Amino acid sequence: MNTLGKRKKRQAHRIQLPLREPLGKIRCPRCGNSGHFVEQLESVMVTTTYMQNTDGSFTPVEQNSDTAGEMAFLCGECGYDLTLFHAHFREMAF
């Protein structure tokens, strides 16, 4: 095996995977939080349709929302801006 082949083989063993956490788990680089996050939307219009009951109370039937402003994804502990990870958050929110 030539020197290049040995070097590539050695480099392959240097890859380290995180232990104890699934790959892709979001962690705040400022405070280390990996459990609490906030999705903040600006200029949100929420429309709720209600039905009035016979006793005069109201029951929500349908709710729609429309956003026209900026969106931010923040650490729920220290408020650090994690918007870079928002796409991943949306893919993993069930």
N, CA, C and O atoms as a GROMACS GRO file, in nm:
protein
  376
    1MET      N    1   0.086  -0.118   0.000
    1MET     CA    2   0.000   0.000   0.000
    1MET      C    3   0.090   0.124   0.000
    1MET      O    4   0.185   0.132   0.078
    2ASN      N    5   0.061   0.219  -0.088
    2ASN     CA    6   0.143   0.340  -0.096
    2ASN      C    7   0.111   0.435   0.019
    2ASN      O    8   0.020   0.410   0.097
    3THR      N    9   0.186   0.544   0.027
    3THR     CA   10   0.171   0.641   0.137
    3THR      C   11   0.034   0.706   0.135
    3THR      O   12  -0.025   0.727   0.242
    4LEU      N   13  -0.019   0.740   0.017
    4LEU     CA   14  -0.151   0.803   0.007
    4LEU      C   15  -0.260   0.711   0.060
    4LEU      O   16  -0.350   0.754   0.131
    5GLY      N   17  -0.251   0.582   0.024
    5GLY     CA   18  -0.350   0.485   0.071
    5GLY      C   19  -0.347   0.469   0.221
    5GLY      O   20  -0.452   0.457   0.284
    6LYS      N   21  -0.228   0.469   0.281
    6LYS     CA   22  -0.216   0.459   0.427
    6LYS      C   23  -0.274   0.582   0.495
    6LYS      O   24  -0.341   0.572   0.598
    7ARG      N   25  -0.248   0.701   0.436
    7ARG     CA   26  -0.299   0.826   0.494
    7ARG      C   27  -0.452   0.828   0.491
    7ARG      O   28  -0.514   0.867   0.589
    8LYS      N   29  -0.514   0.786   0.380
    8LYS     CA   30  -0.660   0.782   0.370
    8LYS      C   31  -0.718   0.685   0.471
    8LYS      O   32  -0.820   0.714   0.534
    9LYS      N   33  -0.654   0.570   0.488
    9LYS     CA   34  -0.702   0.472   0.584
    9LYS      C   35  -0.697   0.528   0.725
    9LYS      O   36  -0.790   0.509   0.804
   10ARG      N   37  -0.586   0.599   0.759
   10ARG     CA   38  -0.572   0.659   0.890
   10ARG      C   39  -0.678   0.767   0.913
   10ARG      O   40  -0.733   0.776   1.022
   11GLN      N   41  -0.706   0.850   0.810
   11GLN     CA   42  -0.805   0.956   0.823
   11GLN      C   43  -0.945   0.902   0.843
   11GLN      O   44  -1.026   0.963   0.912
   12ALA      N   45  -0.975   0.789   0.784
   12ALA     CA   46  -1.108   0.730   0.798
   12ALA      C   47  -1.138   0.695   0.943
   12ALA      O   48  -1.254   0.697   0.983
   13HIS      N   49  -1.038   0.664   1.021
   13HIS     CA   50  -1.057   0.629   1.162
   13HIS      C   51  -1.068   0.751   1.252
   13HIS      O   52  -1.098   0.736   1.370
   14ARG      N   53  -1.044   0.871   1.199
   14ARG     CA   54  -1.048   0.993   1.280
   14ARG      C   55  -1.188   1.052   1.290
   14ARG      O   56  -1.209   1.143   1.370
   15ILE      N   57  -1.283   1.005   1.213
   15ILE     CA   58  -1.419   1.058   1.218
   15ILE      C   59  -1.482   1.019   1.351
   15ILE      O   60  -1.482   0.902   1.388
   16GLN      N   61  -1.534   1.118   1.421
   16GLN     CA   62  -1.598   1.091   1.550
   16GLN      C   63  -1.745   1.127   1.544
   16GLN      O   64  -1.782   1.237   1.503
   17LEU      N   65  -1.827   1.035   1.583
   17LEU     CA   66  -1.971   1.059   1.590
   17LEU      C   67  -2.008   1.096   1.732
   17LEU      O   68  -1.950   1.043   1.827
   18PRO      N   69  -2.105   1.187   1.749
   18PRO     CA   70  -2.146   1.223   1.885
   18PRO      C   71  -2.202   1.104   1.960
   18PRO      O   72  -2.274   1.022   1.903
   19LEU      N   73  -2.170   1.096   2.087
   19LEU     CA   74  -2.221   0.988   2.171
   19LEU      C   75  -2.341   1.037   2.251
   19LEU      O   76  -2.348   1.155   2.285
   20ARG      N   77  -2.433   0.950   2.281
   20ARG     CA   78  -2.549   0.975   2.366
   20ARG      C   79  -2.656   1.064   2.305
   20ARG      O   80  -2.761   1.082   2.367
   21GLU      N   81  -2.635   1.119   2.187
   21GLU     CA   82  -2.738   1.202   2.124
   21GLU      C   83  -2.756   1.157   1.980
   21GLU      O   84  -2.659   1.122   1.913
   22PRO      N   85  -2.880   1.157   1.931
   22PRO     CA   86  -2.902   1.123   1.790
   22PRO      C   87  -2.837   1.226   1.699
   22PRO      O   88  -2.829   1.344   1.733
   23LEU      N   89  -2.790   1.180   1.583
   23LEU     CA   90  -2.737   1.274   1.485
   23LEU      C   91  -2.847   1.371   1.446
   23LEU      O   92  -2.961   1.330   1.428
   24GLY      N   93  -2.814   1.497   1.433
   24GLY     CA   94  -2.912   1.596   1.392
   24GLY      C   95  -2.988   1.660   1.507
   24GLY      O   96  -3.074   1.745   1.483
   25LYS      N   97  -2.958   1.623   1.630
   25LYS     CA   98  -3.025   1.686   1.744
   25LYS      C   99  -2.970   1.827   1.761
   25LYS      O  100  -2.848   1.847   1.762
   26ILE      N  101  -3.059   1.924   1.773
   26ILE     CA  102  -3.018   2.064   1.784
   26ILE      C  103  -2.976   2.094   1.927
   26ILE      O  104  -3.045   2.058   2.023
   27ARG      N  105  -2.862   2.162   1.940
   27ARG     CA  106  -2.810   2.204   2.071
   27ARG      C  107  -2.764   2.348   2.058
   27ARG      O  108  -2.692   2.383   1.964
   28CYS      N  109  -2.805   2.432   2.152
   28CYS     CA  110  -2.766   2.573   2.150
   28CYS      C  111  -2.616   2.586   2.173
   28CYS      O  112  -2.564   2.534   2.272
   29PRO      N  113  -2.545   2.654   2.083
   29PRO     CA  114  -2.401   2.668   2.101
   29PRO      C  115  -2.364   2.763   2.215
   29PRO      O  116  -2.250   2.759   2.263
   30ARG      N  117  -2.456   2.846   2.259
   30ARG     CA  118  -2.426   2.940   2.368
   30ARG      C  119  -2.441   2.875   2.505
   30ARG      O  120  -2.350   2.882   2.587
   31CYS      N  121  -2.557   2.810   2.530
   31CYS     CA  122  -2.582   2.758   2.666
   31CYS      C  123  -2.590   2.606   2.674
   31CYS      O  124  -2.595   2.551   2.784
   32GLY      N  125  -2.589   2.537   2.559
   32GLY     CA  126  -2.593   2.391   2.560
   32GLY      C  127  -2.733   2.331   2.567
   32GLY      O  128  -2.747   2.209   2.568
   33ASN      N  129  -2.837   2.414   2.571
   33ASN     CA  130  -2.975   2.365   2.578
   33ASN      C  131  -3.007   2.277   2.457
   33ASN      O  132  -2.974   2.312   2.343
   34SER      N  133  -3.070   2.164   2.482
   34SER     CA  134  -3.114   2.078   2.372
   34SER      C  135  -3.259   2.033   2.392
   34SER      O  136  -3.303   1.936   2.330
   35GLY      N  137  -3.332   2.103   2.478
   35GLY     CA  138  -3.467   2.060   2.509
   35GLY      C  139  -3.578   2.160   2.486
   35GLY      O  140  -3.692   2.120   2.460
   36HIS      N  141  -3.549   2.290   2.494
   36HIS     CA  142  -3.655   2.391   2.486
   36HIS      C  143  -3.622   2.494   2.379
   36HIS      O  144  -3.516   2.557   2.382
   37PHE      N  145  -3.716   2.512   2.285
   37PHE     CA  146  -3.696   2.604   2.174
   37PHE      C  147  -3.823   2.684   2.150
   37PHE      O  148  -3.932   2.642   2.188
   38VAL      N  149  -3.809   2.801   2.085
   38VAL     CA  150  -3.921   2.889   2.058
   38VAL      C  151  -3.922   2.924   1.910
   38VAL      O  152  -3.820   2.964   1.854
   39GLU      N  153  -4.037   2.908   1.847
   39GLU     CA  154  -4.056   2.954   1.710
   39GLU      C  155  -4.136   3.083   1.720
   39GLU      O  156  -4.250   3.083   1.767
   40GLN      N  157  -4.077   3.193   1.675
   40GLN     CA  158  -4.139   3.324   1.689
   40GLN      C  159  -4.172   3.378   1.550
   40GLN      O  160  -4.085   3.390   1.464
   41LEU      N  161  -4.300   3.411   1.530
   41LEU     CA  162  -4.346   3.465   1.403
   41LEU      C  163  -4.396   3.607   1.424
   41LEU      O  164  -4.465   3.635   1.522
   42GLU      N  165  -4.361   3.697   1.332
   42GLU     CA  166  -4.409   3.834   1.338
   42GLU      C  167  -4.522   3.852   1.239
   42GLU      O  168  -4.529   3.779   1.139
   43SER      N  169  -4.609   3.945   1.264
   43SER     CA  170  -4.721   3.979   1.174
   43SER      C  171  -4.805   3.856   1.141
   43SER      O  172  -4.818   3.818   1.024
   44VAL      N  173  -4.860   3.797   1.243
   44VAL     CA  174  -4.945   3.679   1.226
   44VAL      C  175  -5.091   3.721   1.239
   44VAL      O  176  -5.128   3.791   1.333
   45MET      N  177  -5.172   3.676   1.144
   45MET     CA  178  -5.315   3.700   1.154
   45MET      C  179  -5.382   3.564   1.178
   45MET      O  180  -5.372   3.473   1.096
   46VAL      N  181  -5.451   3.554   1.290
   46VAL     CA  182  -5.521   3.431   1.326
   46VAL      C  183  -5.670   3.455   1.310
   46VAL      O  184  -5.725   3.551   1.365
   47THR      N  185  -5.735   3.367   1.234
   47THR     CA  186  -5.879   3.376   1.214
   47THR      C  187  -5.943   3.252   1.274
   47THR      O  188  -5.912   3.140   1.235
   48THR      N  189  -6.031   3.273   1.371
   48THR     CA  190  -6.099   3.162   1.436
   48THR      C  191  -6.249   3.174   1.411
   48THR      O  192  -6.308   3.279   1.432
   49THR      N  193  -6.309   3.064   1.365
   49THR     CA  194  -6.453   3.060   1.343
   49THR      C  195  -6.517   2.992   1.463
   49THR      O  196  -6.474   2.884   1.504
   50TYR      N  197  -6.620   3.054   1.519
   50TYR     CA  198  -6.689   3.001   1.637
   50TYR      C  199  -6.835   2.971   1.605
   50TYR      O  200  -6.895   3.028   1.514
   51MET      N  201  -6.889   2.878   1.682
   51MET     CA  202  -7.032   2.848   1.675
   51MET      C  203  -7.089   2.881   1.813
   51MET      O  204  -7.034   2.842   1.916
   52GLN      N  205  -7.200   2.954   1.813
   52GLN     CA  206  -7.263   2.986   1.942
   52GLN      C  207  -7.356   2.874   1.982
   52GLN      O  208  -7.439   2.827   1.903
   53ASN      N  209  -7.342   2.831   2.106
   53ASN     CA  210  -7.425   2.723   2.160
   53ASN      C  211  -7.556   2.779   2.212
   53ASN      O  212  -7.572   2.900   2.227
   54THR      N  213  -7.651   2.691   2.240
   54THR     CA  214  -7.783   2.732   2.287
   54THR      C  215  -7.778   2.805   2.421
   54THR      O  216  -7.866   2.886   2.450
   55ASP      N  217  -7.675   2.778   2.503
   55ASP     CA  218  -7.663   2.846   2.633
   55ASP      C  219  -7.589   2.980   2.623
   55ASP      O  220  -7.567   3.046   2.724
   56GLY      N  221  -7.552   3.020   2.500
   56GLY     CA  222  -7.484   3.147   2.481
   56GLY      C  223  -7.332   3.138   2.479
   56GLY      O  224  -7.264   3.235   2.446
   57SER      N  225  -7.277   3.022   2.513
   57SER     CA  226  -7.131   3.005   2.508
   57SER      C  227  -7.086   2.980   2.364
   57SER      O  228  -7.169   2.955   2.277
   58PHE      N  229  -6.957   2.987   2.340
   58PHE     CA  230  -6.903   2.968   2.205
   58PHE      C  231  -6.806   2.851   2.201
   58PHE      O  232  -6.732   2.826   2.297
   59THR      N  233  -6.806   2.780   2.090
   59THR     CA  234  -6.716   2.669   2.066
   59THR      C  235  -6.637   2.696   1.938
   59THR      O  236  -6.698   2.723   1.834
   60PRO      N  237  -6.503   2.691   1.944
   60PRO     CA  238  -6.426   2.712   1.822
   60PRO      C  239  -6.449   2.597   1.724
   60PRO      O  240  -6.447   2.480   1.763
   61VAL      N  241  -6.470   2.630   1.597
   61VAL     CA  242  -6.496   2.530   1.493
   61VAL      C  243  -6.373   2.512   1.404
   61VAL      O  244  -6.337   2.400   1.367
   62GLU      N  245  -6.309   2.623   1.369
   62GLU     CA  246  -6.196   2.618   1.278
   62GLU      C  247  -6.100   2.733   1.310
   62GLU      O  248  -6.143   2.841   1.351
   63GLN      N  249  -5.971   2.708   1.290
   63GLN     CA  250  -5.874   2.815   1.312
   63GLN      C  251  -5.771   2.814   1.199
   63GLN      O  252  -5.714   2.709   1.167
   64ASN      N  253  -5.748   2.930   1.140
   64ASN     CA  254  -5.650   2.946   1.033
   64ASN      C  255  -5.554   3.058   1.072
   64ASN      O  256  -5.592   3.152   1.141
   65SER      N  257  -5.430   3.046   1.027
   65SER     CA  258  -5.334   3.154   1.052
   65SER      C  259  -5.257   3.184   0.925
   65SER      O  260  -5.234   3.097   0.841
   66ASP      N  261  -5.217   3.309   0.912
   66ASP     CA  262  -5.142   3.355   0.796
   66ASP      C  263  -5.029   3.444   0.848
   66ASP      O  264  -5.054   3.537   0.926
   67THR      N  265  -4.906   3.416   0.806
   67THR     CA  266  -4.792   3.496   0.849
   67THR      C  267  -4.743   3.582   0.734
   67THR      O  268  -4.735   3.536   0.620
   68ALA      N  269  -4.710   3.706   0.765
   68ALA     CA  270  -4.660   3.797   0.662
   68ALA      C  271  -4.524   3.853   0.701
   68ALA      O  272  -4.465   3.928   0.623
   69GLY      N  273  -4.472   3.818   0.817
   69GLY     CA  274  -4.348   3.878   0.864
   69GLY      C  275  -4.235   3.778   0.877
   69GLY      O  276  -4.239   3.668   0.822
   70GLU      N  277  -4.135   3.820   0.950
   70GLU     CA  278  -4.016   3.741   0.972
   70GLU      C  279  -4.044   3.626   1.069
   70GLU      O  280  -4.134   3.632   1.152
   71MET      N  281  -3.964   3.521   1.055
   71MET     CA  282  -3.972   3.406   1.144
   71MET      C  283  -3.836   3.391   1.210
   71MET      O  284  -3.733   3.409   1.145
   72ALA      N  285  -3.836   3.357   1.338
   72ALA     CA  286  -3.712   3.331   1.410
   72ALA      C  287  -3.727   3.201   1.489
   72ALA      O  288  -3.835   3.171   1.540
   73PHE      N  289  -3.619   3.126   1.499
   73PHE     CA  290  -3.614   3.004   1.579
   73PHE      C  291  -3.509   3.031   1.687
   73PHE      O  292  -3.392   3.054   1.656
   74LEU      N  293  -3.552   3.028   1.813
   74LEU     CA  294  -3.467   3.072   1.924
   74LEU      C  295  -3.450   2.964   2.029
   74LEU      O  296  -3.535   2.876   2.045
   75CYS      N  297  -3.338   2.971   2.099
   75CYS     CA  298  -3.317   2.885   2.215
   75CYS      C  299  -3.416   2.927   2.322
   75CYS      O  300  -3.429   3.045   2.352
   76GLY      N  301  -3.486   2.832   2.380
   76GLY     CA  302  -3.586   2.860   2.483
   76GLY      C  303  -3.526   2.894   2.618
   76GLY      O  304  -3.598   2.938   2.708
   77GLU      N  305  -3.395   2.875   2.634
   77GLU     CA  306  -3.330   2.905   2.762
   77GLU      C  307  -3.262   3.042   2.761
   77GLU      O  308  -3.283   3.122   2.852
   78CYS      N  309  -3.181   3.070   2.657
   78CYS     CA  310  -3.104   3.194   2.657
   78CYS      C  311  -3.144   3.291   2.545
   78CYS      O  312  -3.094   3.404   2.542
   79GLY      N  313  -3.233   3.249   2.454
   79GLY     CA  314  -3.279   3.337   2.347
   79GLY      C  315  -3.186   3.348   2.228
   79GLY      O  316  -3.209   3.431   2.140
   80TYR      N  317  -3.082   3.266   2.221
   80TYR     CA  318  -2.987   3.270   2.110
   80TYR      C  319  -3.059   3.238   1.979
   80TYR      O  320  -3.144   3.149   1.975
   81ASP      N  321  -3.026   3.309   1.872
   81ASP     CA  322  -3.091   3.293   1.742
   81ASP      C  323  -3.042   3.166   1.674
   81ASP      O  324  -2.925   3.157   1.636
   82LEU      N  325  -3.131   3.068   1.659
   82LEU     CA  326  -3.100   2.941   1.595
   82LEU      C  327  -3.175   2.926   1.463
   82LEU      O  328  -3.201   2.814   1.419
   83THR      N  329  -3.211   3.038   1.400
   83THR     CA  330  -3.291   3.035   1.278
   83THR      C  331  -3.227   2.950   1.168
   83THR      O  332  -3.297   2.895   1.084
   84LEU      N  333  -3.096   2.939   1.170
   84LEU     CA  334  -3.025   2.854   1.074
   84LEU      C  335  -3.076   2.710   1.078
   84LEU      O  336  -3.070   2.639   0.977
   85PHE      N  337  -3.124   2.666   1.194
   85PHE     CA  338  -3.171   2.528   1.212
   85PHE      C  339  -3.322   2.513   1.196
   85PHE      O  340  -3.376   2.406   1.222
   86HIS      N  341  -3.392   2.619   1.154
   86HIS     CA  342  -3.538   2.615   1.147
   86HIS      C  343  -3.589   2.509   1.050
   86HIS      O  344  -3.687   2.442   1.080
   87ALA      N  345  -3.525   2.493   0.935
   87ALA     CA  346  -3.571   2.393   0.837
   87ALA      C  347  -3.566   2.254   0.898
   87ALA      O  348  -3.657   2.173   0.878
   88HIS      N  349  -3.460   2.225   0.972
   88HIS     CA  350  -3.448   2.095   1.038
   88HIS      C  351  -3.557   2.078   1.144
   88HIS      O  352  -3.616   1.971   1.157
   89PHE      N  353  -3.582   2.185   1.219
   89PHE     CA  354  -3.688   2.182   1.319
   89PHE      C  355  -3.823   2.148   1.255
   89PHE      O  356  -3.896   2.062   1.306
   90ARG      N  357  -3.855   2.213   1.143
   90ARG     CA  358  -3.984   2.189   1.075
   90ARG      C  359  -3.994   2.046   1.024
   90ARG      O  360  -4.102   1.986   1.028
   91GLU      N  361  -3.885   1.991   0.976
   91GLU     CA  362  -3.885   1.851   0.929
   91GLU      C  363  -3.910   1.753   1.042
   91GLU      O  364  -3.970   1.648   1.022
   92MET      N  365  -3.864   1.788   1.161
   92MET     CA  366  -3.870   1.696   1.274
   92MET      C  367  -3.986   1.723   1.370
   92MET      O  368  -4.004   1.648   1.466
   93ALA      N  369  -4.064   1.827   1.347
   93ALA     CA  370  -4.179   1.858   1.434
   93ALA      C  371  -4.297   1.770   1.394
   93ALA      O  372  -4.344   1.776   1.280
   94PHE      N  373  -4.344   1.690   1.488
   94PHE     CA  374  -4.456   1.598   1.459
   94PHE      C  375  -4.577   1.639   1.538
   94PHE      O  376  -4.682   1.574   1.528
   0.00000   0.00000   0.00000
